[in-house]
Backbone as CSV, one residue per row, in Angstrom:
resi,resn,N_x,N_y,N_z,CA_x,CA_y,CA_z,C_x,C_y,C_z
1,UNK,7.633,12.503,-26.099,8.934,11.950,-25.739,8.888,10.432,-25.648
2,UNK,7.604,9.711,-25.165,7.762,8.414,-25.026,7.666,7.736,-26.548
3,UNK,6.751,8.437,-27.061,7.235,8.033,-28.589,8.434,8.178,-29.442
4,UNK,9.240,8.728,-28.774,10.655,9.441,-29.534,11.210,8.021,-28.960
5,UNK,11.072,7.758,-27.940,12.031,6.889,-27.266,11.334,5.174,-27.552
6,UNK,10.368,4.859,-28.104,9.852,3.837,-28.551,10.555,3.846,-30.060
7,UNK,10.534,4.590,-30.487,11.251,4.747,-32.390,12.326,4.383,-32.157
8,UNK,13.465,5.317,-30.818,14.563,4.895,-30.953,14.908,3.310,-30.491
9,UNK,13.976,2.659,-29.783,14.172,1.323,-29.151,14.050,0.386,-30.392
10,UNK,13.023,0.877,-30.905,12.525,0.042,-32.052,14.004,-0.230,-33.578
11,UNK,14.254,0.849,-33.505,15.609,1.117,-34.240,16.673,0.469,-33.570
12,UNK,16.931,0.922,-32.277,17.802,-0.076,-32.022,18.013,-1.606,-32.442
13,UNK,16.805,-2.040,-32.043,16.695,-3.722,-32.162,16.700,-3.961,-33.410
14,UNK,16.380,-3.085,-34.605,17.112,-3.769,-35.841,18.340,-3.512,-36.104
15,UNK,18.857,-2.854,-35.514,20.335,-2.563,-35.930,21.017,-3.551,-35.264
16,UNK,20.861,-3.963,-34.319,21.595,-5.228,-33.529,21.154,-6.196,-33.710
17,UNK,19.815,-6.552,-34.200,19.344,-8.030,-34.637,19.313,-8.365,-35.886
18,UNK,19.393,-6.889,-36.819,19.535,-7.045,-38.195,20.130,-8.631,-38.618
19,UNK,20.205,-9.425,-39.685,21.295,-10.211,-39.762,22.240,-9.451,-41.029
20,UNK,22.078,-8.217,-41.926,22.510,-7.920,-42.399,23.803,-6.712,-41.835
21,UNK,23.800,-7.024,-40.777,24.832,-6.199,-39.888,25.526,-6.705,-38.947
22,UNK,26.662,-6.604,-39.233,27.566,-7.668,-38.025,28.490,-6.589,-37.896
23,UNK,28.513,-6.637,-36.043,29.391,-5.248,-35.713,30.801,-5.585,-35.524
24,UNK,31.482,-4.670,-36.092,32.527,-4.934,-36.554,33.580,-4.500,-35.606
25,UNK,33.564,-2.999,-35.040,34.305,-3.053,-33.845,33.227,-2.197,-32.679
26,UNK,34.106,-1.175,-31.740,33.434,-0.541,-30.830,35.092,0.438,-30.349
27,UNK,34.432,1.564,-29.587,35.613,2.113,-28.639,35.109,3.227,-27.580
28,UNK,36.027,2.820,-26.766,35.748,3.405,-25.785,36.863,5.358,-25.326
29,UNK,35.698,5.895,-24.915,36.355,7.283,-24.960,35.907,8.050,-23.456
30,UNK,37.152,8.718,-23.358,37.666,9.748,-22.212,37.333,10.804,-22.860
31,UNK,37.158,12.280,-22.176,37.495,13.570,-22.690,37.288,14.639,-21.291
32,UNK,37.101,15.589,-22.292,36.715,16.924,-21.229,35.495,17.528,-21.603
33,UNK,34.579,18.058,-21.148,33.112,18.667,-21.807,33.739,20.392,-21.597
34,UNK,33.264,20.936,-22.286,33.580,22.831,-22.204,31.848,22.921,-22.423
35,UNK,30.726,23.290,-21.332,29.929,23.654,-21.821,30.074,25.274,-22.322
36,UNK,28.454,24.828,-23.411,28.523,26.501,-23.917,27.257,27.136,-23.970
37,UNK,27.326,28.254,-24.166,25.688,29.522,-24.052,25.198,29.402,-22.645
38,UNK,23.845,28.994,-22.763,23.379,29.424,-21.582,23.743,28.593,-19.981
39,UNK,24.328,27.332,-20.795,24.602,26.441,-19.757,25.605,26.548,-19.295
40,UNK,26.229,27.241,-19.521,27.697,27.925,-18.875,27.571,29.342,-18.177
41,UNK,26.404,29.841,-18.703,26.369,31.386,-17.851,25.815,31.129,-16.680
42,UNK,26.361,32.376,-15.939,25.465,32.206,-14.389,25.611,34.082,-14.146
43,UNK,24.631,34.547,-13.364,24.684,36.383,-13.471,24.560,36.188,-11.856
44,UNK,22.985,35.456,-11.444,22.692,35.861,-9.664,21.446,34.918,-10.056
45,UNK,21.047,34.727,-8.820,20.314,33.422,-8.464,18.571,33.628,-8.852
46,UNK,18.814,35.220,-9.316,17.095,35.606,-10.285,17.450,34.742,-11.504
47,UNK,18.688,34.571,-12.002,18.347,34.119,-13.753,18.888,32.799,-13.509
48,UNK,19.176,31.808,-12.616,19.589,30.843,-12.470,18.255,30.141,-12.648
49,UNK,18.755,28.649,-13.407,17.134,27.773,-13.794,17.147,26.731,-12.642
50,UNK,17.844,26.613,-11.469,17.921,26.000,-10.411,16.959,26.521,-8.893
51,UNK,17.228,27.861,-9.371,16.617,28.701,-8.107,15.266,29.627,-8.419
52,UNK,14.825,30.111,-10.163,14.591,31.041,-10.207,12.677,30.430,-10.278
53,UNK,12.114,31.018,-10.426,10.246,30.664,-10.568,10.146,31.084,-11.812
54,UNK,11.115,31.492,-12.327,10.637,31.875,-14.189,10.898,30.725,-15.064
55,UNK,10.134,30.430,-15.788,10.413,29.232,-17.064,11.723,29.596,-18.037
56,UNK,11.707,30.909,-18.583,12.214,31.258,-18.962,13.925,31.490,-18.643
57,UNK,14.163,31.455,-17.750,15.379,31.494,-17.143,16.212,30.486,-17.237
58,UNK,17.161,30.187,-18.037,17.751,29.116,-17.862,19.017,29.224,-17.908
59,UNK,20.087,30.224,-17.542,21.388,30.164,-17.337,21.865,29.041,-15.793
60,UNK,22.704,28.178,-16.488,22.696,27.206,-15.422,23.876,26.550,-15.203
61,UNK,25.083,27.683,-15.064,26.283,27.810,-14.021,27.177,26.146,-14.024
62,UNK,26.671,25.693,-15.547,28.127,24.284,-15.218,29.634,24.777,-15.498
63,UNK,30.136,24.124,-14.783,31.766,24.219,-15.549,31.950,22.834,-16.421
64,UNK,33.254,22.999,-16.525,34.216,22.409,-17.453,33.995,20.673,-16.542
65,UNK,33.578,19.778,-17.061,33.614,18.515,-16.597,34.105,17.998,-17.503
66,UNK,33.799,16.231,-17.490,34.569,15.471,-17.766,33.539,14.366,-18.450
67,UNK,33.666,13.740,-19.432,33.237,12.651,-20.265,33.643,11.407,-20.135
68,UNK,32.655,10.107,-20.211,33.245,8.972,-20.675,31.913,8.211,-21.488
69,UNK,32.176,7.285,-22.487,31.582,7.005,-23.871,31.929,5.847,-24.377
70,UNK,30.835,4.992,-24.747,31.442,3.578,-25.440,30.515,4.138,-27.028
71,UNK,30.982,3.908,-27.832,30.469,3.401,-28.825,30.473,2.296,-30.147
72,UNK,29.675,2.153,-30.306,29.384,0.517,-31.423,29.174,1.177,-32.852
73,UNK,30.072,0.629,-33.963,30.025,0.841,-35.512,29.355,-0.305,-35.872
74,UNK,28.434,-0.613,-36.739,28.289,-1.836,-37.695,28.202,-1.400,-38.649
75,UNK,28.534,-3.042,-39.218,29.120,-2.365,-41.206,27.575,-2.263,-42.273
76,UNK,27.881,-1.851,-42.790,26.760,-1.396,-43.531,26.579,-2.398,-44.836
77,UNK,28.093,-2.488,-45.433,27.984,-2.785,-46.755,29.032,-1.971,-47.596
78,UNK,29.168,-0.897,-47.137,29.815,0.451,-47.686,31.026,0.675,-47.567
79,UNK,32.360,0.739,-47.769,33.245,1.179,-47.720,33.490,2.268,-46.650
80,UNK,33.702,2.276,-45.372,33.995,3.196,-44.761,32.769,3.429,-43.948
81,UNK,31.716,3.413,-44.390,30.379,3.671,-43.830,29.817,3.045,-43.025
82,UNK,29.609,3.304,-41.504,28.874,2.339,-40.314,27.845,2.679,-39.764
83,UNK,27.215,2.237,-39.412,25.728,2.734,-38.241,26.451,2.743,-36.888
84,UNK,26.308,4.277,-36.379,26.854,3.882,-34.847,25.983,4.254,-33.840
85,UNK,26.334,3.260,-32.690,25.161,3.762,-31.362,26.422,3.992,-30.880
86,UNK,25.793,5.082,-29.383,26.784,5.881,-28.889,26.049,6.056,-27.456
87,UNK,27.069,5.377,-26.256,26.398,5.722,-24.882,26.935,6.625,-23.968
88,UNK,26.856,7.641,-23.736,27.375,8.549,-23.013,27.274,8.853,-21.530
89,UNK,28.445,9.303,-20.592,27.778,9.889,-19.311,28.866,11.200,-19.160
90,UNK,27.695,12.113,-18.834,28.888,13.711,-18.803,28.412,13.952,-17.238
91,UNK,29.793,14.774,-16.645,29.539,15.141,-14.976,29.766,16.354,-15.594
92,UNK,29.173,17.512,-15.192,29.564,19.227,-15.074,28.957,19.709,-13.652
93,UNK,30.117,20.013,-12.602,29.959,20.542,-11.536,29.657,22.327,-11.468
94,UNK,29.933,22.977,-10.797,29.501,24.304,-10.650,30.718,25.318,-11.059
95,UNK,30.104,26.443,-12.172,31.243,26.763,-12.593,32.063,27.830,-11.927
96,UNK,33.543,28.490,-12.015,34.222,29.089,-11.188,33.171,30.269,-10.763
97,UNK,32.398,30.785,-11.576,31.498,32.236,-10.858,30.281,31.982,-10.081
98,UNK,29.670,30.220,-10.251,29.241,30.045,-9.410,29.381,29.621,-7.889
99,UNK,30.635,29.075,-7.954,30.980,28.587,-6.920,31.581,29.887,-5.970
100,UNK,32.110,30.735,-6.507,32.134,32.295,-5.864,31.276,32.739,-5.246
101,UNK,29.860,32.409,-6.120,28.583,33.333,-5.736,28.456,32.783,-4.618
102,UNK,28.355,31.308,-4.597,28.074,30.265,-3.135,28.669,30.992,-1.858
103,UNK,30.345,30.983,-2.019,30.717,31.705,-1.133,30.945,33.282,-0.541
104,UNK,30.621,34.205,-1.743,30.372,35.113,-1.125,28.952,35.357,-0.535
105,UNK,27.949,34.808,-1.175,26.653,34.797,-0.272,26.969,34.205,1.295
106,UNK,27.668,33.172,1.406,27.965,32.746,3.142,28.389,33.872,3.800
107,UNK,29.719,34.577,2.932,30.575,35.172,3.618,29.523,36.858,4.155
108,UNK,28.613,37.128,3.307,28.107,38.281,3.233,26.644,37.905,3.579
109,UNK,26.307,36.804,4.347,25.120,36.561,5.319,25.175,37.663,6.683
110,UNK,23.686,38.075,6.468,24.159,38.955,7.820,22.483,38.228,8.905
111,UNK,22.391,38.306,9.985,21.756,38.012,11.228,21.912,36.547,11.339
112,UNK,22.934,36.025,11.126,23.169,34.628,11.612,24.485,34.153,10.673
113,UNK,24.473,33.067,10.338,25.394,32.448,9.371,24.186,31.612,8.320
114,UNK,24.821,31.440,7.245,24.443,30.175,5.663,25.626,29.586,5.428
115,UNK,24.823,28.262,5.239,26.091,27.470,4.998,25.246,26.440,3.941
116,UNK,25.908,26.104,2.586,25.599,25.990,1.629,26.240,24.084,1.758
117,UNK,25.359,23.075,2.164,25.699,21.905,2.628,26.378,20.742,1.105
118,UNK,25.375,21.137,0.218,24.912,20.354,-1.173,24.898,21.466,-2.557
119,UNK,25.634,21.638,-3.187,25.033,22.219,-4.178,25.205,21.491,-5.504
120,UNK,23.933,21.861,-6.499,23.648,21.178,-7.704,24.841,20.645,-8.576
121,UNK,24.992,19.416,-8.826,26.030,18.958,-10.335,25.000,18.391,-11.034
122,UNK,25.332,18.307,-12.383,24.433,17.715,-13.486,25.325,16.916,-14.017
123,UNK,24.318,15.518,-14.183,25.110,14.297,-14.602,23.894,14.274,-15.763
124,UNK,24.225,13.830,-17.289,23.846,13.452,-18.278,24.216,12.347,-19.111
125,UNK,23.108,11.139,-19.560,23.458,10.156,-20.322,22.647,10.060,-21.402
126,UNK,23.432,10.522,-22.213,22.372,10.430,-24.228,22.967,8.906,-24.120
127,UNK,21.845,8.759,-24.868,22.327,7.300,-26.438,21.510,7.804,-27.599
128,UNK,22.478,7.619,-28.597,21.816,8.120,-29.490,22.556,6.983,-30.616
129,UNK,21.710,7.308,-31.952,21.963,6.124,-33.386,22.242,7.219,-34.456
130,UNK,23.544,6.814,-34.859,23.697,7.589,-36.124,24.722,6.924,-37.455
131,UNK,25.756,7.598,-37.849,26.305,7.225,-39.046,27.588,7.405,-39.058
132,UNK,28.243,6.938,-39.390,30.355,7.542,-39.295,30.596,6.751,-40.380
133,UNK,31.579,7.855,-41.165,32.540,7.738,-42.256,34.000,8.007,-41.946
134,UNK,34.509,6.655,-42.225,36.518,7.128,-42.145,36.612,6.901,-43.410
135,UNK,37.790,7.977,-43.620,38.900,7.732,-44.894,39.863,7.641,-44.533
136,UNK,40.260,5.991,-44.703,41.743,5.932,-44.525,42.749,6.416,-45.443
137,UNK,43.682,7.108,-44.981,44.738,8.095,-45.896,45.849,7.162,-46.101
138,UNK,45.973,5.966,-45.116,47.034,4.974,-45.510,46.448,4.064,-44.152
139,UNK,46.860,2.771,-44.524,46.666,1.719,-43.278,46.579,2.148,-41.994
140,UNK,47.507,2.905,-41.546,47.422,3.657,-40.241,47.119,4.399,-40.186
141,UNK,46.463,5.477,-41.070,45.639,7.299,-40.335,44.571,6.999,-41.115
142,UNK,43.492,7.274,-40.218,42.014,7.500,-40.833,41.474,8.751,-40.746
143,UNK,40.782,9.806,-41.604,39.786,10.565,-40.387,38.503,10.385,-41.004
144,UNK,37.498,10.843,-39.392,36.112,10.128,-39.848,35.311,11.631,-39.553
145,UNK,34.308,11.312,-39.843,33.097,12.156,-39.671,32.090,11.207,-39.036
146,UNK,31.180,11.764,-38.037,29.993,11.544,-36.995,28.756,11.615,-36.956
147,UNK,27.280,11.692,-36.691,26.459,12.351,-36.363,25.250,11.352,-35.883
148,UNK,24.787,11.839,-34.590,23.437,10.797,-34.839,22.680,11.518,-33.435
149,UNK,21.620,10.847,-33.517,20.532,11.549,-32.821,19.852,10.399,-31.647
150,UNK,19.166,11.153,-30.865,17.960,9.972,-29.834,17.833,11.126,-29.058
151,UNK,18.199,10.497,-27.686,17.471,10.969,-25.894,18.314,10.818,-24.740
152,UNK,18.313,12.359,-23.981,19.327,11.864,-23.070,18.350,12.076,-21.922
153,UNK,19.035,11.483,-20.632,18.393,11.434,-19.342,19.087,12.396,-18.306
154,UNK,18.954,13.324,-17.958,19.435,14.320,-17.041,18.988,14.353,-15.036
155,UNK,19.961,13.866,-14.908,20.205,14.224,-13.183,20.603,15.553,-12.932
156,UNK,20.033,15.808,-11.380,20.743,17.089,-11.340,20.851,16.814,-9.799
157,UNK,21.352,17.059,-9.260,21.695,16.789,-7.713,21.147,17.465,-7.072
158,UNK,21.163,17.443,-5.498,20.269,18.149,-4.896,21.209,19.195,-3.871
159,UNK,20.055,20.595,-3.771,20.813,21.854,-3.118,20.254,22.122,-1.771
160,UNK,20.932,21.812,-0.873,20.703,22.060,0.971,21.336,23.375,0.916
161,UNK,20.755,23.783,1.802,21.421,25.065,2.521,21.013,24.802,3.789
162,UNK,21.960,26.014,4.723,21.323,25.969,6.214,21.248,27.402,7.033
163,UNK,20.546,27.861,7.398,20.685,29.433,7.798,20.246,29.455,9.329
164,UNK,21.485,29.258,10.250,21.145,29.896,11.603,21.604,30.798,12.156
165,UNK,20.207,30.985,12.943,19.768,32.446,13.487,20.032,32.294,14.941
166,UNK,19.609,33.396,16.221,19.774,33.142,17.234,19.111,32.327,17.884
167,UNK,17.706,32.313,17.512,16.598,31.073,17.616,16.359,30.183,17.137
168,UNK,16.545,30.224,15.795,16.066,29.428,14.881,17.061,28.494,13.407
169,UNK,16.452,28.053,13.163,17.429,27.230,12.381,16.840,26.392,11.016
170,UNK,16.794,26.638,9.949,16.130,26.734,8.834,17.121,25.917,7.870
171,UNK,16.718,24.948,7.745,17.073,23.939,6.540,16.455,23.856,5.259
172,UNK,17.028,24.107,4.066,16.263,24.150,2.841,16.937,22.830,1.765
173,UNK,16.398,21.854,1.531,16.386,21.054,0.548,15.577,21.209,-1.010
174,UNK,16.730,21.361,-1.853,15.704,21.243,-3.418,16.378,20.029,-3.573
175,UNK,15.425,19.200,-4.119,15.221,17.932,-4.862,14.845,18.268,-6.216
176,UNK,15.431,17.782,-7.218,15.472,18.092,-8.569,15.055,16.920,-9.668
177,UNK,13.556,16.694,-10.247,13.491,15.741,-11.207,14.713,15.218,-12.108
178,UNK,13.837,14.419,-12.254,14.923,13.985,-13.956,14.206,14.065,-15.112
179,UNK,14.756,14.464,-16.297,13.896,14.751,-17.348,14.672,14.254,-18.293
180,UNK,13.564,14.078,-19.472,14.341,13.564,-21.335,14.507,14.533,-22.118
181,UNK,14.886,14.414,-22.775,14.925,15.281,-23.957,15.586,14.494,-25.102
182,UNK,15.179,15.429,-26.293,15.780,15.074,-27.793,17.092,15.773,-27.754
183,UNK,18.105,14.944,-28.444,19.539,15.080,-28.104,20.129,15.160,-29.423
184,UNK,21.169,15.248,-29.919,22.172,15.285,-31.196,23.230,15.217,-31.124
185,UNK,24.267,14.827,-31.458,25.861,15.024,-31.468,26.529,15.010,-33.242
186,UNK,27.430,15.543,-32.961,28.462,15.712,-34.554,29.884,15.884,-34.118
187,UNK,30.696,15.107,-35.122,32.030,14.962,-34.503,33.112,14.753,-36.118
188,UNK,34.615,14.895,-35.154,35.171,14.625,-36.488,36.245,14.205,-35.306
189,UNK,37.571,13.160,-36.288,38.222,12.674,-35.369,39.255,12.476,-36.529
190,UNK,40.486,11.425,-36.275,41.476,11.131,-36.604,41.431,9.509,-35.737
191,UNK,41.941,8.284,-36.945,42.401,6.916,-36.220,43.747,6.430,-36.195
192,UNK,44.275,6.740,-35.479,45.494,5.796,-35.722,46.350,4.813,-35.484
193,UNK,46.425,3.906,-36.236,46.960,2.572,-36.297,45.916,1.566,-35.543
194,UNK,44.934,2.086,-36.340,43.269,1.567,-35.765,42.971,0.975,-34.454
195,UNK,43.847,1.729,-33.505,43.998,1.193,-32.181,43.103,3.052,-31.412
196,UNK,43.893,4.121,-31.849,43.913,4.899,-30.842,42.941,6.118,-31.808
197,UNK,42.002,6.913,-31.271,41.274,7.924,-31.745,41.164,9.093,-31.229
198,UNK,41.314,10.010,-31.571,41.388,11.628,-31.547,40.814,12.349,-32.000
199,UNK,38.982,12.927,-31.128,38.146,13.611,-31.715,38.017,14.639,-30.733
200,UNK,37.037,15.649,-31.729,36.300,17.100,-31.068,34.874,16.402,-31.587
201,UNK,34.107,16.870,-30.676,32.799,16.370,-31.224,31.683,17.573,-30.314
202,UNK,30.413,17.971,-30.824,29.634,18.708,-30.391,28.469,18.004,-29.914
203,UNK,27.838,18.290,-28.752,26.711,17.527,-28.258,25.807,18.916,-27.919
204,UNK,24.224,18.884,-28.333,23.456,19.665,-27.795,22.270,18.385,-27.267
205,UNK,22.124,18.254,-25.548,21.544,17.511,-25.580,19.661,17.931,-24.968
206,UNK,19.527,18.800,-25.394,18.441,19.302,-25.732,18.145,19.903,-24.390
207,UNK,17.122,20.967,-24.155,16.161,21.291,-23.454,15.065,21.130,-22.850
208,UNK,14.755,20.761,-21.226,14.390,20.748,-20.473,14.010,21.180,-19.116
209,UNK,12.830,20.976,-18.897,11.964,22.077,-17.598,12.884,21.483,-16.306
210,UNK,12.786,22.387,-15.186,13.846,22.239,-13.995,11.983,21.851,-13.197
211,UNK,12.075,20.878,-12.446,11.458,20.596,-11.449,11.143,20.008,-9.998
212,UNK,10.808,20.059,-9.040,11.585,19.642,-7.875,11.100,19.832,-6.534
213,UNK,10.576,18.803,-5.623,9.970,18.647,-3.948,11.240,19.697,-3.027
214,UNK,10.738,21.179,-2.912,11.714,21.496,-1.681,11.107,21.251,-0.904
215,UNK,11.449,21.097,0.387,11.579,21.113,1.821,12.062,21.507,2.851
216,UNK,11.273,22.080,3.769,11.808,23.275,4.572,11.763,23.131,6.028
217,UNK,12.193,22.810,6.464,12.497,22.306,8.216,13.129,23.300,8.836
218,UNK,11.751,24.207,9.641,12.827,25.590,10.411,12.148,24.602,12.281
219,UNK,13.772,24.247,12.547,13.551,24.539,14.083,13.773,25.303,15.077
220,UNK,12.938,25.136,16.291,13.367,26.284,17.013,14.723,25.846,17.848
221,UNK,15.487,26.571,18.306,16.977,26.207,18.890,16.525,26.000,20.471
222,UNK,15.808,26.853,20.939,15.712,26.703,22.521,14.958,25.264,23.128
223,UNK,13.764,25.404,22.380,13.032,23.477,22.932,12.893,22.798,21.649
224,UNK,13.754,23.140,20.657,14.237,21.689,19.791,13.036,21.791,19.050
225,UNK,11.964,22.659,19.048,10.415,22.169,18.466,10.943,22.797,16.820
226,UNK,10.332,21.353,16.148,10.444,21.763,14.410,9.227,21.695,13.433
227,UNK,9.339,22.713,12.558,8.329,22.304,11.502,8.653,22.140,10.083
228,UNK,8.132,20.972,9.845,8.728,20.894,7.846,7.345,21.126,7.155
229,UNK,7.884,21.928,6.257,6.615,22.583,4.826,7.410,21.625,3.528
230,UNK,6.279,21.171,2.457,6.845,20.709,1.139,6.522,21.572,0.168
231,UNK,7.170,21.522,-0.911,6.485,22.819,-2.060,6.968,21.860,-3.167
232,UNK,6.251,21.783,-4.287,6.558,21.528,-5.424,6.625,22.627,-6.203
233,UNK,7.794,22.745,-6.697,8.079,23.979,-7.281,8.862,23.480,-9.262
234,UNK,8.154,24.758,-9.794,8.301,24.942,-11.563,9.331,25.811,-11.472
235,UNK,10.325,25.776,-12.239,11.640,26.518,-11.988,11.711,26.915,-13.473
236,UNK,13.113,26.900,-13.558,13.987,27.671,-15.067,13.782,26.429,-15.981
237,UNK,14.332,26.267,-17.066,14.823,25.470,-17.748,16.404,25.436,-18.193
238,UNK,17.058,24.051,-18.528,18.517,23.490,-18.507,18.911,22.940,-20.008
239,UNK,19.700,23.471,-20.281,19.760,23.340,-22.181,21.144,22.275,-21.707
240,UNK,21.764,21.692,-21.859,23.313,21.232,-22.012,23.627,21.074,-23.586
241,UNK,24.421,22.047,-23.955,25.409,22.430,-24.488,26.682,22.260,-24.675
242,UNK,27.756,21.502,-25.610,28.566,21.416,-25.003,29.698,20.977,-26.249
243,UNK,30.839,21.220,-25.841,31.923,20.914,-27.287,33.030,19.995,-26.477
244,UNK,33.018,18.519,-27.131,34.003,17.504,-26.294,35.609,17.670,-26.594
245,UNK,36.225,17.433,-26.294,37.904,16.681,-26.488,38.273,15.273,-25.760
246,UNK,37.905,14.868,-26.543,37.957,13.194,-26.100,39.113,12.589,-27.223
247,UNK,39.769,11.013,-26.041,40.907,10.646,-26.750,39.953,9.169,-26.592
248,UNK,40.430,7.850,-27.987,39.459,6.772,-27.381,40.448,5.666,-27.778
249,UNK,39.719,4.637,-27.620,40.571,3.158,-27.519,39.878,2.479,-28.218
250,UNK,39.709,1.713,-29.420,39.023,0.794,-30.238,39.266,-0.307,-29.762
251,UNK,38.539,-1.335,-29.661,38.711,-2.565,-29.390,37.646,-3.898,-30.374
């Protein structure tokens, strides 16, 4: 990976220092993310890649979030043809069957109460370098085609719970690495009146191991006495998946 990400640095800096490339515009984009496959399923907290001790497990309960995106064209030489870098940040919070599961597990706690303080969102930022073609159909409508590749950086937030008992009182923190991965996107859009843009575009931003410091602080309720345990724990793995609707602004 650190070599993936040295190629892409290295690439970068000729594309922007090139002198045979002078960037010509840029735009900036809104949308909605719909993840898809596994990163949208969620069953119970055995096949979840947040909670589960299997590698293999990676259904990982995002919903429907939200996008925002700058990207840079430079001209090539070519008629229509640009080199584009592309910076992304996607939020996907917890999806409607997970956020159910959350609460019917509280509601259906039995010898005390759970109360679910923090639970996981995944924030993701690719950049990636690729290529776009418009055909303008007349001065004002273009449509283009997309695609380019690099590395995205994945957050995942962290999951508290709290479970008290008549004695006791048990705090659970997962802390969740951050990891890279090899990323891709492909898109198609519409320009018009080279001000305003209207694409669907597909992002798979690759696959990665879930890893993460829990911490476990059970005190006792009567003389306040506490003890914290740490665990480093190997979990599921987190694919993000995902098909955009984004509207953008050229400038």
């Amino acid at each position: 990976m650190n070599r993936l990400l040295k190629v892409f640095a290295l690439t970068l800096m000729m594309v922007v220092g090139g002198q045979a490339m002078a960037q010509t515009r840029g735009a900036m984009f809104l949308g909605a993310s719909f993840p898809m496959s596994d990163f949208a399923e969620f069953d119970a907290f055995d096949d979840f890649a947040l909670t589960t001790n299997e590698f293999d497990n990676d259904d990982a309960g995002a919903g429907i979030g939200f996008n925002a995106g700058l990207k840079w064209y430079f001209n090539v030489g070519v008629q229509g043809l640009g080199v584009m870098l592309s910076v992304d940040g996607f939020y996907n919070g917890p999806s409607k069957d997970l956020k159910n599961f959350y609460r019917e597990t509280e509601d259906s706690f039995n010898g005390g109460s759970l109360k679910y303080k923090a639970t996981p969102q995944y924030i993701n930022v690719p950049a990636m370098l690729g290529l776009n073609y418009i055909y303008h159909i007349n001065p004002n409508l273009g449509v283009y085609v997309e695609a380019g590749a690099g590395g995205n950086l994945r957050f995942i937030t962290s999951m508290e719970s709290v479970i008290k008992g008549v004695e006791t009182q048990i705090t659970k923190l997962q802390e969740y690495d951050k990891a890279f991965s090899f990323a891709y996107q492909a898109g198609i859009g519409v320009e018009v009146a080279k001000n305003l843009v209207i694409g669907c575009s597909f992002y798979d931003l690759g696959s990665a191991a879930v890893t993460g410091e829990q911490t476990i602080k059970t005190k006792t309720l009567i003389d306040s006495a506490s003890n914290t345990e740490n665990d480093f724990r190997e979990l599921g793995t987190v694919h993000p998946i995902m098909v955009l609707g984004r509207i953008g602004f050229s400038f």
